[in-house]
PDB file of C-alpha atoms and ligand atoms in Angstrom:
ATOM      1  CA  MET A  86     101.868 117.917 112.026  1.00 98.00           C
ATOM      2  CA  HIS A  87     105.537 116.997 112.266  1.00 98.00           C
ATOM      3  CA  GLY A  88     108.032 116.698 115.091  1.00 98.00           C
ATOM      4  CA  ILE A  89     111.169 115.160 116.506  1.00 98.00           C
ATOM      5  CA  ILE A  90     112.021 114.232 120.101  1.00 98.00           C
ATOM      6  CA  ALA A  91     115.305 113.000 121.546  1.00 98.00           C
ATOM      7  CA  THR A  92     116.853 111.868 124.806  1.00 97.00           C
ATOM      8  CA  TRP A  93     119.111 114.444 126.493  1.00 95.00           C
ATOM      9  CA  ARG A  94     120.127 118.009 125.870  1.00 94.00           C
ATOM     10  CA  MET A  95     122.993 116.917 123.622  1.00 92.00           C
ATOM     11  CA  ALA A  96     120.513 116.276 120.797  1.00 95.00           C
ATOM     12  CA  LYS A  97     119.428 119.935 120.595  1.00 95.00           C
ATOM     13  CA  GLU A  98     121.619 121.014 117.669  1.00 95.00           C
ATOM     14  CA  GLY A  99     120.827 117.764 115.863  1.00 97.00           C
ATOM     15  CA  ILE A 100     117.078 118.099 116.212  1.00 97.00           C
ATOM     16  CA  GLU A 101     117.287 121.713 115.028  1.00 98.00           C
ATOM     17  CA  GLN A 102     118.844 120.469 111.796  1.00 98.00           C
ATOM     18  CA  GLY A 103     116.408 117.575 111.419  1.00 98.00           C
ATOM     19  CA  PHE A 104     113.454 119.823 112.220  1.00 98.00           C
ATOM     20  CA  GLU A 105     114.513 122.206 109.441  1.00 98.00           C
ATOM     21  CA  GLN A 106     114.193 119.319 107.000  1.00 98.00           C
ATOM     22  CA  LEU A 107     110.766 118.399 108.388  1.00 98.00           C
ATOM     23  CA  ASN A 108     109.649 122.026 108.001  1.00 98.00           C
ATOM     24  CA  GLN A 109     110.470 121.740 104.319  1.00 98.00           C
ATOM     25  CA  ASN A 110     108.363 118.626 103.986  1.00 97.00           C
ATOM     26  CA  GLY A 111     111.383 116.343 104.387  1.00 98.00           C
ATOM     27  CA  LYS A 112     110.982 112.683 105.224  1.00 98.00           C
ATOM     28  CA  ALA A 113     111.218 111.488 108.837  1.00 98.00           C
ATOM     29  CA  SER A 114     113.828 108.917 107.776  1.00 98.00           C
ATOM     30  CA  ASP A 115     116.122 111.647 106.431  1.00 98.00           C
ATOM     31  CA  ALA A 116     115.498 114.082 109.280  1.00 98.00           C
ATOM     32  CA  ILE A 117     116.312 111.540 111.997  1.00 98.00           C
ATOM     33  CA  GLU A 118     119.512 110.511 110.228  1.00 98.00           C
ATOM     34  CA  THR A 119     120.625 114.147 109.940  1.00 98.00           C
ATOM     35  CA  ALA A 120     119.809 114.738 113.603  1.00 98.00           C
ATOM     36  CA  ILE A 121     121.592 111.662 114.967  1.00 98.00           C
ATOM     37  CA  LYS A 122     124.633 112.192 112.723  1.00 98.00           C
ATOM     38  CA  ALA A 123     125.062 115.674 114.192  1.00 97.00           C
ATOM     39  CA  VAL A 124     125.311 114.144 117.672  1.00 96.00           C
ATOM     40  CA  GLU A 125     127.651 111.387 116.452  1.00 97.00           C
ATOM     41  CA  ASP A 126     129.972 113.924 114.825  1.00 96.00           C
ATOM     42  CA  PHE A 127     130.314 116.268 117.822  1.00 94.00           C
ATOM     43  CA  PRO A 128     133.583 115.292 119.550  1.00 90.00           C
ATOM     44  CA  TYR A 129     132.647 116.533 123.041  1.00 88.00           C
ATOM     45  CA  TYR A 130     129.769 114.097 123.603  1.00 88.00           C
ATOM     46  CA  LYS A 131     131.389 111.160 125.361  1.00 88.00           C
ATOM     47  CA  SER A 132     128.703 108.600 124.735  1.00 91.00           C
ATOM     48  CA  VAL A 133     127.851 108.708 121.049  1.00 94.00           C
ATOM     49  CA  GLY A 134     129.961 108.379 117.899  1.00 96.00           C
ATOM     50  CA  TYR A 135     133.221 110.322 117.573  1.00 94.00           C
ATOM     51  CA  GLY A 136     134.676 110.979 121.027  1.00 91.00           C
ATOM     52  CA  GLY A 137     132.620 108.171 122.582  1.00 93.00           C
ATOM     53  CA  LEU A 138     134.266 106.531 125.589  1.00 93.00           C
ATOM     54  CA  PRO A 139     135.993 103.173 125.127  1.00 94.00           C
ATOM     55  CA  ASN A 140     135.501  99.732 126.636  1.00 93.00           C
ATOM     56  CA  GLU A 141     137.894  98.279 129.232  1.00 91.00           C
ATOM     57  CA  ASP A 142     140.431  97.455 126.506  1.00 95.00           C
ATOM     58  CA  GLN A 143     140.346 101.112 125.411  1.00 95.00           C
ATOM     59  CA  VAL A 144     138.474 100.288 122.201  1.00 97.00           C
ATOM     60  CA  VAL A 145     135.410 102.296 121.119  1.00 97.00           C
ATOM     61  CA  GLU A 146     132.605  99.904 120.184  1.00 97.00           C
ATOM     62  CA  LEU A 147     129.449 101.523 118.858  1.00 98.00           C
ATOM     63  CA  ASP A 148     125.823 100.357 118.684  1.00 98.00           C
ATOM     64  CA  ALA A 149     122.951 101.828 116.647  1.00 98.00           C
ATOM     65  CA  GLY A 150     119.405 100.892 115.681  1.00 98.00           C
ATOM     66  CA  TYR A 151     116.749 102.182 113.304  1.00 98.00           C
ATOM     67  CA  MET A 152     113.072 101.379 112.669  1.00 98.00           C
ATOM     68  CA  ASP A 153     110.629 102.589 110.029  1.00 98.00           C
ATOM     69  CA  GLY A 154     107.120 102.685 111.500  1.00 98.00           C
ATOM     70  CA  ASP A 155     105.403 102.371 108.085  1.00 98.00           C
ATOM     71  CA  THR A 156     107.057  99.147 106.961  1.00 98.00           C
ATOM     72  CA  PHE A 157     108.431  97.841 110.283  1.00 98.00           C
ATOM     73  CA  ASP A 158     111.827  97.646 108.587  1.00 98.00           C
ATOM     74  CA  VAL A 159     114.519  97.369 111.256  1.00 98.00           C
ATOM     75  CA  GLY A 160     118.294  97.588 111.007  1.00 98.00           C
ATOM     76  CA  ALA A 161     120.959  97.546 113.707  1.00 98.00           C
ATOM     77  CA  ILE A 162     124.670  97.217 114.309  1.00 98.00           C
ATOM     78  CA  CYS A 163     126.393  96.151 117.496  1.00 98.00           C
ATOM     79  CA  ALA A 164     129.976  96.681 118.658  1.00 98.00           C
ATOM     80  CA  ILE A 165     131.179  98.226 115.391  1.00 98.00           C
ATOM     81  CA  LYS A 166     134.623  99.876 115.385  1.00 98.00           C
ATOM     82  CA  ASP A 167     135.924 102.889 113.512  1.00 97.00           C
ATOM     83  CA  PHE A 168     133.009 103.978 111.353  1.00 98.00           C
ATOM     84  CA  ALA A 169     131.923 107.603 111.574  1.00 98.00           C
ATOM     85  CA  ASN A 170     128.127 107.272 111.499  1.00 98.00           C
ATOM     86  CA  PRO A 171     126.631 104.093 112.954  1.00 98.00           C
ATOM     87  CA  ILE A 172     123.065 105.366 112.489  1.00 98.00           C
ATOM     88  CA  SER A 173     123.495 105.521 108.704  1.00 98.00           C
ATOM     89  CA  ILE A 174     124.744 101.932 108.627  1.00 98.00           C
ATOM     90  CA  ALA A 175     121.805 100.745 110.770  1.00 98.00           C
ATOM     91  CA  LYS A 176     119.382 102.596 108.511  1.00 98.00           C
ATOM     92  CA  LYS A 177     120.915 101.071 105.397  1.00 98.00           C
ATOM     93  CA  LEU A 178     120.641  97.606 106.965  1.00 98.00           C
ATOM     94  CA  SER A 179     116.917  98.200 107.532  1.00 98.00           C
ATOM     95  CA  GLU A 180     116.497  98.155 103.746  1.00 98.00           C
ATOM     96  CA  GLU A 181     117.831  94.594 103.454  1.00 98.00           C
ATOM     97  CA  LYS A 182     115.426  91.667 103.279  1.00 97.00           C
ATOM     98  CA  VAL A 183     117.407  89.612 105.821  1.00 98.00           C
ATOM     99  CA  ASN A 184     120.683  90.086 107.710  1.00 98.00           C
ATOM    100  CA  ASN A 185     119.273  93.232 109.320  1.00 98.00           C
ATOM    101  CA  ILE A 186     121.326  93.066 112.510  1.00 98.00           C
ATOM    102  CA  LEU A 187     125.075  92.693 112.187  1.00 98.00           C
ATOM    103  CA  VAL A 188     127.711  92.624 114.902  1.00 98.00           C
ATOM    104  CA  SER A 189     131.393  93.461 115.110  1.00 98.00           C
ATOM    105  CA  TYR A 190     133.478  92.437 112.087  1.00 97.00           C
ATOM    106  CA  GLY A 191     130.363  91.463 110.096  1.00 98.00           C
ATOM    107  CA  ALA A 192     129.004  94.972 110.571  1.00 98.00           C
ATOM    108  CA  GLU A 193     132.386  96.441 109.644  1.00 98.00           C
ATOM    109  CA  LYS A 194     132.603  94.303 106.497  1.00 98.00           C
ATOM    110  CA  TYR A 195     129.121  95.416 105.428  1.00 98.00           C
ATOM    111  CA  ALA A 196     129.896  99.067 106.142  1.00 98.00           C
ATOM    112  CA  ARG A 197     133.126  98.901 104.163  1.00 98.00           C
ATOM    113  CA  GLU A 198     131.407  97.219 101.219  1.00 98.00           C
ATOM    114  CA  HIS A 199     128.786  99.966 101.211  1.00 98.00           C
ATOM    115  CA  HIS A 200     131.412 102.705 101.386  1.00 98.00           C
ATOM    116  CA  PHE A 201     130.475 104.205 104.727  1.00 98.00           C
ATOM    117  CA  GLU A 202     133.081 106.607 106.068  1.00 98.00           C
ATOM    118  CA  GLU A 203     135.827 104.945 108.106  1.00 98.00           C
ATOM    119  CA  LYS A 204     137.248 106.983 110.968  1.00 97.00           C
ATOM    120  CA  GLU A 205     139.406 106.428 114.042  1.00 96.00           C
ATOM    121  CA  MET A 206     136.753 107.042 116.700  1.00 96.00           C
ATOM    122  CA  LEU A 207     138.976 107.064 119.806  1.00 95.00           C
ATOM    123  CA  THR A 208     139.948 110.681 120.494  1.00 96.00           C
ATOM    124  CA  ASP A 209     142.779 111.977 122.685  1.00 95.00           C
ATOM    125  CA  ARG A 210     140.114 113.361 125.005  1.00 95.00           C
ATOM    126  CA  ALA A 211     138.489 109.926 125.360  1.00 94.00           C
ATOM    127  CA  LYS A 212     141.925 108.433 126.073  1.00 95.00           C
ATOM    128  CA  ALA A 213     142.391 110.985 128.867  1.00 94.00           C
ATOM    129  CA  PHE A 214     139.009 110.019 130.399  1.00 92.00           C
ATOM    130  CA  TYR A 215     140.051 106.376 130.171  1.00 93.00           C
ATOM    131  CA  ARG A 216     143.362 106.975 131.973  1.00 94.00           C
ATOM    132  CA  LYS A 217     141.603 109.011 134.638  1.00 91.00           C
ATOM    133  CA  LYS A 218     138.924 106.378 135.209  1.00 88.00           C
ATOM    134  CA  LYS A 219     141.457 103.588 135.367  1.00 88.00           C
ATOM    135  CA  LYS A 220     143.374 105.439 138.036  1.00 88.00           C
ATOM    136  CA  GLU A 221     140.214 106.121 140.071  1.00 85.00           C
ATOM    137  CA  LEU A 222     139.102 102.516 139.843  1.00 82.00           C
ATOM    138  CA  GLU A 223     142.477 101.267 140.986  1.00 82.00           C
ATOM    139  CA  GLN A 224     142.674 103.723 143.870  1.00 83.00           C
ATOM    140  CA  GLN A 225     139.129 103.505 145.211  1.00 77.00           C
ATOM    141  CA  ALA A 226     137.714 100.201 144.003  1.00 67.00           C
ATOM    142  CA  GLN A 227     134.754 102.211 142.669  1.00 64.00           C
ATOM    143  CA  GLU A 228     131.686 100.694 141.123  1.00 67.00           C
ATOM    144  CA  LEU A 229     131.029 101.672 137.512  1.00 63.00           C
ATOM    145  CA  LYS A 230     127.826 103.566 136.804  1.00 61.00           C
ATOM    146  CA  PRO A 231     126.247 104.014 133.365  1.00 53.00           C
ATOM    147  CA  TYR A 232     125.842 107.736 133.861  1.00 54.00           C
ATOM    148  CA  ASP A 233     129.551 108.380 134.056  1.00 60.00           C
ATOM    149  CA  GLY A 234     129.003 110.924 131.302  1.00 54.00           C
ATOM    150  CA  HIS A 235     127.137 108.319 129.364  1.00 61.00           C
ATOM    151  CA  ASP A 236     124.041 109.384 127.514  1.00 80.00           C
ATOM    152  CA  THR A 237     122.693 107.449 124.562  1.00 90.00           C
ATOM    153  CA  VAL A 238     120.951 109.453 121.890  1.00 95.00           C
ATOM    154  CA  GLY A 239     117.542 108.039 120.990  1.00 98.00           C
ATOM    155  CA  MET A 240     115.060 109.818 118.748  1.00 98.00           C
ATOM    156  CA  VAL A 241     111.525 109.534 117.415  1.00 98.00           C
ATOM    157  CA  CYS A 242     110.530 111.523 114.348  1.00 98.00           C
ATOM    158  CA  LEU A 243     107.153 112.193 112.680  1.00 98.00           C
ATOM    159  CA  ASP A 244     106.799 113.767 109.234  1.00 98.00           C
ATOM    160  CA  GLU A 245     103.898 115.456 107.421  1.00 98.00           C
ATOM    161  CA  ASN A 246     103.018 112.181 105.682  1.00 98.00           C
ATOM    162  CA  GLY A 247     102.390 110.596 109.078  1.00 98.00           C
ATOM    163  CA  THR A 248     105.460 108.377 108.976  1.00 98.00           C
ATOM    164  CA  VAL A 249     107.015 107.674 112.384  1.00 98.00           C
ATOM    165  CA  VAL A 250     110.614 106.431 112.648  1.00 98.00           C
ATOM    166  CA  ALA A 251     112.890 105.787 115.623  1.00 98.00           C
ATOM    167  CA  GLY A 252     116.668 105.499 115.964  1.00 98.00           C
ATOM    168  CA  THR A 253     119.476 105.238 118.514  1.00 98.00           C
ATOM    169  CA  SER A 254     123.251 105.605 118.594  1.00 98.00           C
ATOM    170  CA  THR A 255     125.624 104.970 121.486  1.00 97.00           C
ATOM    171  CA  SER A 256     129.058 103.889 122.608  1.00 95.00           C
ATOM    172  CA  GLY A 257     127.291 102.001 125.412  1.00 94.00           C
ATOM    173  CA  LEU A 258     128.684 101.945 128.911  1.00 92.00           C
ATOM    174  CA  PHE A 259     132.132 103.342 129.648  1.00 91.00           C
ATOM    175  CA  MET A 260     134.584 100.542 130.546  1.00 90.00           C
ATOM    176  CA  LYS A 261     132.156  97.863 129.373  1.00 92.00           C
ATOM    177  CA  LYS A 262     133.474  94.386 128.579  1.00 93.00           C
ATOM    178  CA  PRO A 263     134.552  94.004 124.954  1.00 95.00           C
ATOM    179  CA  GLY A 264     131.520  92.793 123.004  1.00 97.00           C
ATOM    180  CA  ARG A 265     129.015  93.987 125.595  1.00 96.00           C
ATOM    181  CA  VAL A 266     125.801  95.294 124.034  1.00 97.00           C
ATOM    182  CA  GLY A 267     122.995  97.164 125.828  1.00 96.00           C
ATOM    183  CA  ASP A 268     119.412  97.930 124.842  1.00 97.00           C
ATOM    184  CA  SER A 269     120.154 100.597 122.243  1.00 98.00           C
ATOM    185  CA  PRO A 270     120.466  98.474 119.068  1.00 98.00           C
ATOM    186  CA  PHE A 271     117.628  96.129 120.068  1.00 98.00           C
ATOM    187  CA  VAL A 272     114.229  96.815 118.586  1.00 98.00           C
ATOM    188  CA  GLY A 273     111.561  96.998 121.265  1.00 98.00           C
ATOM    189  CA  SER A 274     114.078  97.802 123.997  1.00 98.00           C
ATOM    190  CA  GLY A 275     116.102 100.787 122.782  1.00 98.00           C
ATOM    191  CA  PHE A 276     113.579 102.013 120.220  1.00 98.00           C
ATOM    192  CA  TYR A 277     110.280 101.197 118.522  1.00 99.00           C
ATOM    193  CA  ALA A 278     108.109 102.886 115.884  1.00 99.00           C
ATOM    194  CA  ASP A 279     104.638 102.185 114.520  1.00 99.00           C
ATOM    195  CA  SER A 280     103.233 104.913 112.261  1.00 98.00           C
ATOM    196  CA  GLU A 281      99.686 103.893 113.236  1.00 98.00           C
ATOM    197  CA  VAL A 282     100.528 104.788 116.842  1.00 98.00           C
ATOM    198  CA  GLY A 283     103.860 106.562 117.472  1.00 98.00           C
ATOM    199  CA  GLY A 284     107.352 105.784 118.674  1.00 98.00           C
ATOM    200  CA  ALA A 285     109.489 105.566 121.801  1.00 98.00           C
ATOM    201  CA  THR A 286     113.150 105.341 122.743  1.00 98.00           C
ATOM    202  CA  ALA A 287     115.152 104.733 125.909  1.00 98.00           C
ATOM    203  CA  THR A 288     118.400 105.582 127.672  1.00 97.00           C
ATOM    204  CA  GLY A 289     119.930 104.286 130.881  1.00 95.00           C
ATOM    205  CA  LEU A 290     121.157 100.914 132.045  1.00 94.00           C
ATOM    206  CA  GLY A 291     120.642  98.698 129.016  1.00 95.00           C
ATOM    207  CA  GLU A 292     120.735  95.509 131.075  1.00 95.00           C
ATOM    208  CA  ASP A 293     117.594  96.685 132.926  1.00 96.00           C
ATOM    209  CA  LEU A 294     115.804  98.555 130.100  1.00 97.00           C
ATOM    210  CA  MET A 295     115.844  95.317 128.113  1.00 97.00           C
ATOM    211  CA  LYS A 296     114.064  93.422 130.876  1.00 98.00           C
ATOM    212  CA  GLY A 297     110.929  95.449 130.165  1.00 98.00           C
ATOM    213  CA  CYS A 298     111.213  95.733 126.356  1.00 98.00           C
ATOM    214  CA  ILE A 299     110.407  99.263 127.346  1.00 98.00           C
ATOM    215  CA  SER A 300     110.121 101.051 124.008  1.00 98.00           C
ATOM    216  CA  TYR A 301     107.706  98.457 122.645  1.00 98.00           C
ATOM    217  CA  GLU A 302     105.752  98.604 125.901  1.00 98.00           C
ATOM    218  CA  ILE A 303     105.311 102.384 125.592  1.00 98.00           C
ATOM    219  CA  VAL A 304     104.042 102.112 122.011  1.00 99.00           C
ATOM    220  CA  ARG A 305     101.726  99.282 123.050  1.00 98.00           C
ATOM    221  CA  LEU A 306     100.302 101.432 125.847  1.00 98.00           C
ATOM    222  CA  MET A 307      99.794 104.350 123.457  1.00 98.00           C
ATOM    223  CA  LYS A 308      97.963 101.961 121.124  1.00 98.00           C
ATOM    224  CA  GLU A 309      95.644 101.121 124.022  1.00 98.00           C
ATOM    225  CA  GLY A 310      94.785 104.802 124.273  1.00 98.00           C
ATOM    226  CA  LEU A 311      97.247 106.246 126.776  1.00 98.00           C
ATOM    227  CA  THR A 312      98.816 109.614 126.007  1.00 98.00           C
ATOM    228  CA  PRO A 313     102.597 109.569 125.427  1.00 98.00           C
ATOM    229  CA  GLN A 314     103.110 111.025 128.907  1.00 98.00           C
ATOM    230  CA  GLU A 315     100.875 108.411 130.562  1.00 98.00           C
ATOM    231  CA  ALA A 316     102.476 105.588 128.569  1.00 98.00           C
ATOM    232  CA  CYS A 317     106.042 106.693 129.428  1.00 98.00           C
ATOM    233  CA  GLU A 318     105.251 107.017 133.129  1.00 98.00           C
ATOM    234  CA  LYS A 319     103.434 103.691 133.341  1.00 98.00           C
ATOM    235  CA  ALA A 320     106.188 101.823 131.504  1.00 98.00           C
ATOM    236  CA  VAL A 321     108.977 103.303 133.640  1.00 98.00           C
ATOM    237  CA  ASN A 322     107.134 102.997 136.956  1.00 98.00           C
ATOM    238  CA  ASP A 323     105.975  99.417 136.310  1.00 98.00           C
ATOM    239  CA  LEU A 324     109.445  98.284 135.257  1.00 98.00           C
ATOM    240  CA  ASP A 325     111.089 100.158 138.132  1.00 98.00           C
ATOM    241  CA  ALA A 326     108.707  98.487 140.611  1.00 98.00           C
ATOM    242  CA  SER A 327     109.142  95.017 139.082  1.00 98.00           C
ATOM    243  CA  LEU A 328     112.914  95.282 139.167  1.00 98.00           C
ATOM    244  CA  LYS A 329     112.928  96.450 142.772  1.00 98.00           C
ATOM    245  CA  LYS A 330     110.555  93.667 143.797  1.00 98.00           C
ATOM    246  CA  ARG A 331     112.565  90.911 142.157  1.00 98.00           C
ATOM    247  CA  ARG A 332     116.091  92.266 142.372  1.00 97.00           C
ATOM    248  CA  THR A 333     116.010  94.928 145.157  1.00 97.00           C
ATOM    249  CA  VAL A 334     117.409  97.597 142.834  1.00 95.00           C
ATOM    250  CA  ALA A 335     116.415  99.099 139.513  1.00 96.00           C
ATOM    251  CA  GLY A 336     118.957 100.594 137.119  1.00 94.00           C
ATOM    252  CA  ASP A 337     118.560 103.993 135.493  1.00 94.00           C
ATOM    253  CA  LEU A 338     115.537 104.101 133.177  1.00 96.00           C
ATOM    254  CA  SER A 339     114.670 107.185 131.088  1.00 97.00           C
ATOM    255  CA  VAL A 340     112.399 107.371 128.056  1.00 98.00           C
ATOM    256  CA  VAL A 341     110.764 109.743 125.577  1.00 98.00           C
ATOM    257  CA  ALA A 342     107.881 109.121 123.174  1.00 98.00           C
ATOM    258  CA  MET A 343     105.865 110.886 120.493  1.00 98.00           C
ATOM    259  CA  ASN A 344     102.571 109.739 119.015  1.00 98.00           C
ATOM    260  CA  ASN A 345     101.498 110.180 115.403  1.00 98.00           C
ATOM    261  CA  LYS A 346      99.687 113.408 116.316  1.00 98.00           C
ATOM    262  CA  GLY A 347     102.945 115.008 117.465  1.00 98.00           C
ATOM    263  CA  GLU A 348     102.049 114.818 121.175  1.00 98.00           C
ATOM    264  CA  PHE A 349     105.009 113.832 123.306  1.00 98.00           C
ATOM    265  CA  GLY A 350     105.935 112.586 126.767  1.00 98.00           C
ATOM    266  CA  CYS A 351     108.847 111.502 128.940  1.00 98.00           C
ATOM    267  CA  ALA A 352     109.576 109.614 132.141  1.00 98.00           C
ATOM    268  CA  THR A 353     112.537 108.706 134.284  1.00 97.00           C
ATOM    269  CA  ASN A 354     113.477 107.111 137.585  1.00 96.00           C
ATOM    270  CA  ILE A 355     116.546 109.323 138.070  1.00 94.00           C
ATOM    271  CA  ASP A 356     117.411 112.957 138.752  1.00 94.00           C
ATOM    272  CA  GLY A 357     118.940 114.951 135.945  1.00 93.00           C
ATOM    273  CA  PHE A 358     117.235 113.570 132.853  1.00 95.00           C
ATOM    274  CA  SER A 359     116.713 116.066 130.016  1.00 96.00           C
ATOM    275  CA  PHE A 360     115.254 115.823 126.527  1.00 97.00           C
ATOM    276  CA  SER A 361     115.115 117.890 123.349  1.00 97.00           C
ATOM    277  CA  VAL A 362     112.004 118.313 121.214  1.00 98.00           C
ATOM    278  CA  ALA A 363     110.591 120.305 118.309  1.00 98.00           C
ATOM    279  CA  THR A 364     107.123 120.025 116.753  1.00 98.00           C
ATOM    280  CA  SER A 365     104.870 122.131 114.525  1.00 97.00           C
ATOM    281  CA  ASP A 366     103.646 123.657 117.829  1.00 96.00           C
ATOM    282  CA  VAL A 367     106.891 123.746 119.859  1.00 97.00           C
ATOM    283  CA  GLU A 368     110.106 125.388 118.670  1.00 97.00           C
ATOM    284  CA  PRO A 369     113.299 123.394 119.394  1.00 97.00           C
ATOM    285  CA  THR A 370     113.434 123.265 123.193  1.00 98.00           C
ATOM    286  CA  VAL A 371     115.369 121.473 125.908  1.00 98.00           C
ATOM    287  CA  TYR A 372     113.304 120.340 128.913  1.00 98.00           C
ATOM    288  CA  LEU A 373     114.506 119.200 132.329  1.00 98.00           C
ATOM    289  CA  VAL A 374     112.531 116.358 133.846  1.00 97.00           C
ATOM    290  CA  THR A 375     111.602 116.078 137.524  1.00 97.00           C
ATOM    291  CA  ARG A 376     110.262 112.874 138.992  1.00 96.00           C
ATOM    292  CA  GLN A 377     107.711 113.482 141.728  1.00 95.00           C
ATOM    293  CA  GLY A 378     107.287 111.213 144.752  1.00 89.00           C
ATOM    294  CA  ASP A 379     104.312 109.450 143.179  1.00 92.00           C
ATOM    295  CA  GLY A 380     106.278 108.596 140.017  1.00 92.00           C
ATOM    296  CA  HIS A 381     104.605 111.325 137.979  1.00 96.00           C
ATOM    297  CA  CYS A 382     107.135 113.247 135.859  1.00 97.00           C
ATOM    298  CA  THR A 383     106.943 116.959 135.142  1.00 97.00           C
ATOM    299  CA  PHE A 384     109.210 118.930 132.835  1.00 98.00           C
ATOM    300  CA  GLU A 385     110.233 122.549 132.490  1.00 98.00           C
ATOM    301  CA  VAL A 386     112.184 124.534 129.921  1.00 98.00           C
ATOM    302  CA  ALA A 387     115.927 124.521 130.656  1.00 98.00           C
ATOM    303  CA  SER A 388     117.257 127.966 131.513  1.00 97.00           C
ATOM    304  CA  LYS A 389     120.014 129.617 129.509  1.00 95.00           C
ATOM    305  CA  GLU A 390     122.305 129.257 132.553  1.00 96.00           C
ATOM    306  CA  TRP A 391     121.653 125.529 132.667  1.00 95.00           C
ATOM    307  CA  LEU A 392     122.319 125.136 128.942  1.00 94.00           C
ATOM    308  CA  ASP A 393     125.538 127.153 129.142  1.00 92.00           C
ATOM    309  CA  GLU A 394     126.756 125.196 132.152  1.00 93.00           C
ATOM    310  CA  TYR A 395     126.019 121.915 130.369  1.00 91.00           C
ATOM    311  CA  MET A 396     128.254 122.919 127.462  1.00 90.00           C
ATOM    312  CA  ARG A 397     130.924 124.305 129.769  1.00 93.00           C
ATOM    313  CA  VAL A 398     131.156 120.995 131.632  1.00 91.00           C
ATOM    314  CA  ARG A 399     131.153 118.960 128.414  1.00 89.00           C
ATOM    315  CA  MET A 400     133.965 121.011 126.888  1.00 92.00           C
ATOM    316  CA  ALA A 401     136.096 121.580 130.012  1.00 93.00           C
ATOM    317  CA  PRO A 402     139.641 120.178 129.905  1.00 92.00           C
ATOM    318  CA  VAL A 403     139.978 116.678 131.373  1.00 92.00           C
ATOM    319  CA  GLU A 404     141.717 116.954 134.724  1.00 89.00           C
ATOM    320  CA  GLU A 405     143.826 113.887 135.184  1.00 86.00           C
TER     321      GLU A 405
HETATM  322  C1  LIG B 201     123.467 101.030 127.083  1.00 70.09           C
HETATM  323  N1  LIG B 201     121.455 102.333 127.219  1.00 70.09           N
HETATM  324  O1  LIG B 201     124.361 100.678 126.325  1.00 70.09           O
HETATM  325  C2  LIG B 201     122.850 102.381 126.882  1.00 70.09           C
HETATM  326  C3  LIG B 201     123.624 103.399 127.654  1.00 70.09           C
HETATM  327  C4  LIG B 201     122.911 104.665 127.991  1.00 70.09           C
HETATM  328  O2  LIG B 201     122.785 106.574 129.231  1.00 70.09           O
HETATM  329  O3  LIG B 201     121.864 104.975 127.521  1.00 70.09           O
HETATM  330  N2  LIG B 201     123.427 105.456 128.892  1.00 70.09           N
HETATM  331  O4  LIG B 201     123.095 100.346 128.035  1.00 70.09           O
END
């Protein structure tokens, strides 16, 4: 059994490429890197890699994390500027004995020394979104929301050898403070993998996802015997309830998970969450998630119309 699951529809083309590698007995570590790089390289996704939206100083700062569920090797970078593929740098860092998490100029120095591709990551399109947002904020004193086109890619991948890996890549929240880091590069919050159990990954408001160490919690629940679907729902619903109890509001929390049998699940506390998945039993598919009143989440295959509309919106000219 092999498979790959990812947050959001934007991962579809990436998981198709990674899944192809898995079909040919490729390693999970290679397949996930291929899949996440495809999302990072696509200029129309505003929240990951090239074309990612900038912070309030109009600088694109990228975060990425990677975990190998066989060895528990972890690597991550935070607030790195102008490197094409953050996931590859995080993965490389996971091979080091120490110094596995590097931030800002330290991450850039490491990436340069290891000859990772340097690239100006702020696109003209992202600059147009920045100008537009600035104007709106000035005119309407709006509150910033993490889903202003902002979708982190997180993936879990299982190969035929039973290895489970997890990875994330994001430009974080649009208009974030310089140096701000969310859950995505933090093991246990943004991602977690244990080949004896499975893996999980998260997207949403990093400040709140971190409060529940949600990816670790999902894997822990699967280890206790819950299915991926049960574990995702329990982790999201418990954290959502705790946040509301203590703080009145809960930020956006969305997760996906896959166990080491290739079974998968998802959960969310918002409308509009989607995920992409492919396994030995399921061809690459995008699902739309619906949260029921009781917190149970159901998902259905996205229609062609929905998929086309998604791309149309992503690629439409920016109206300033
Ligand atoms: C963060 N979790 O930096 C990321 C952002 C995200 O959908 O996933 N947005 O907090």
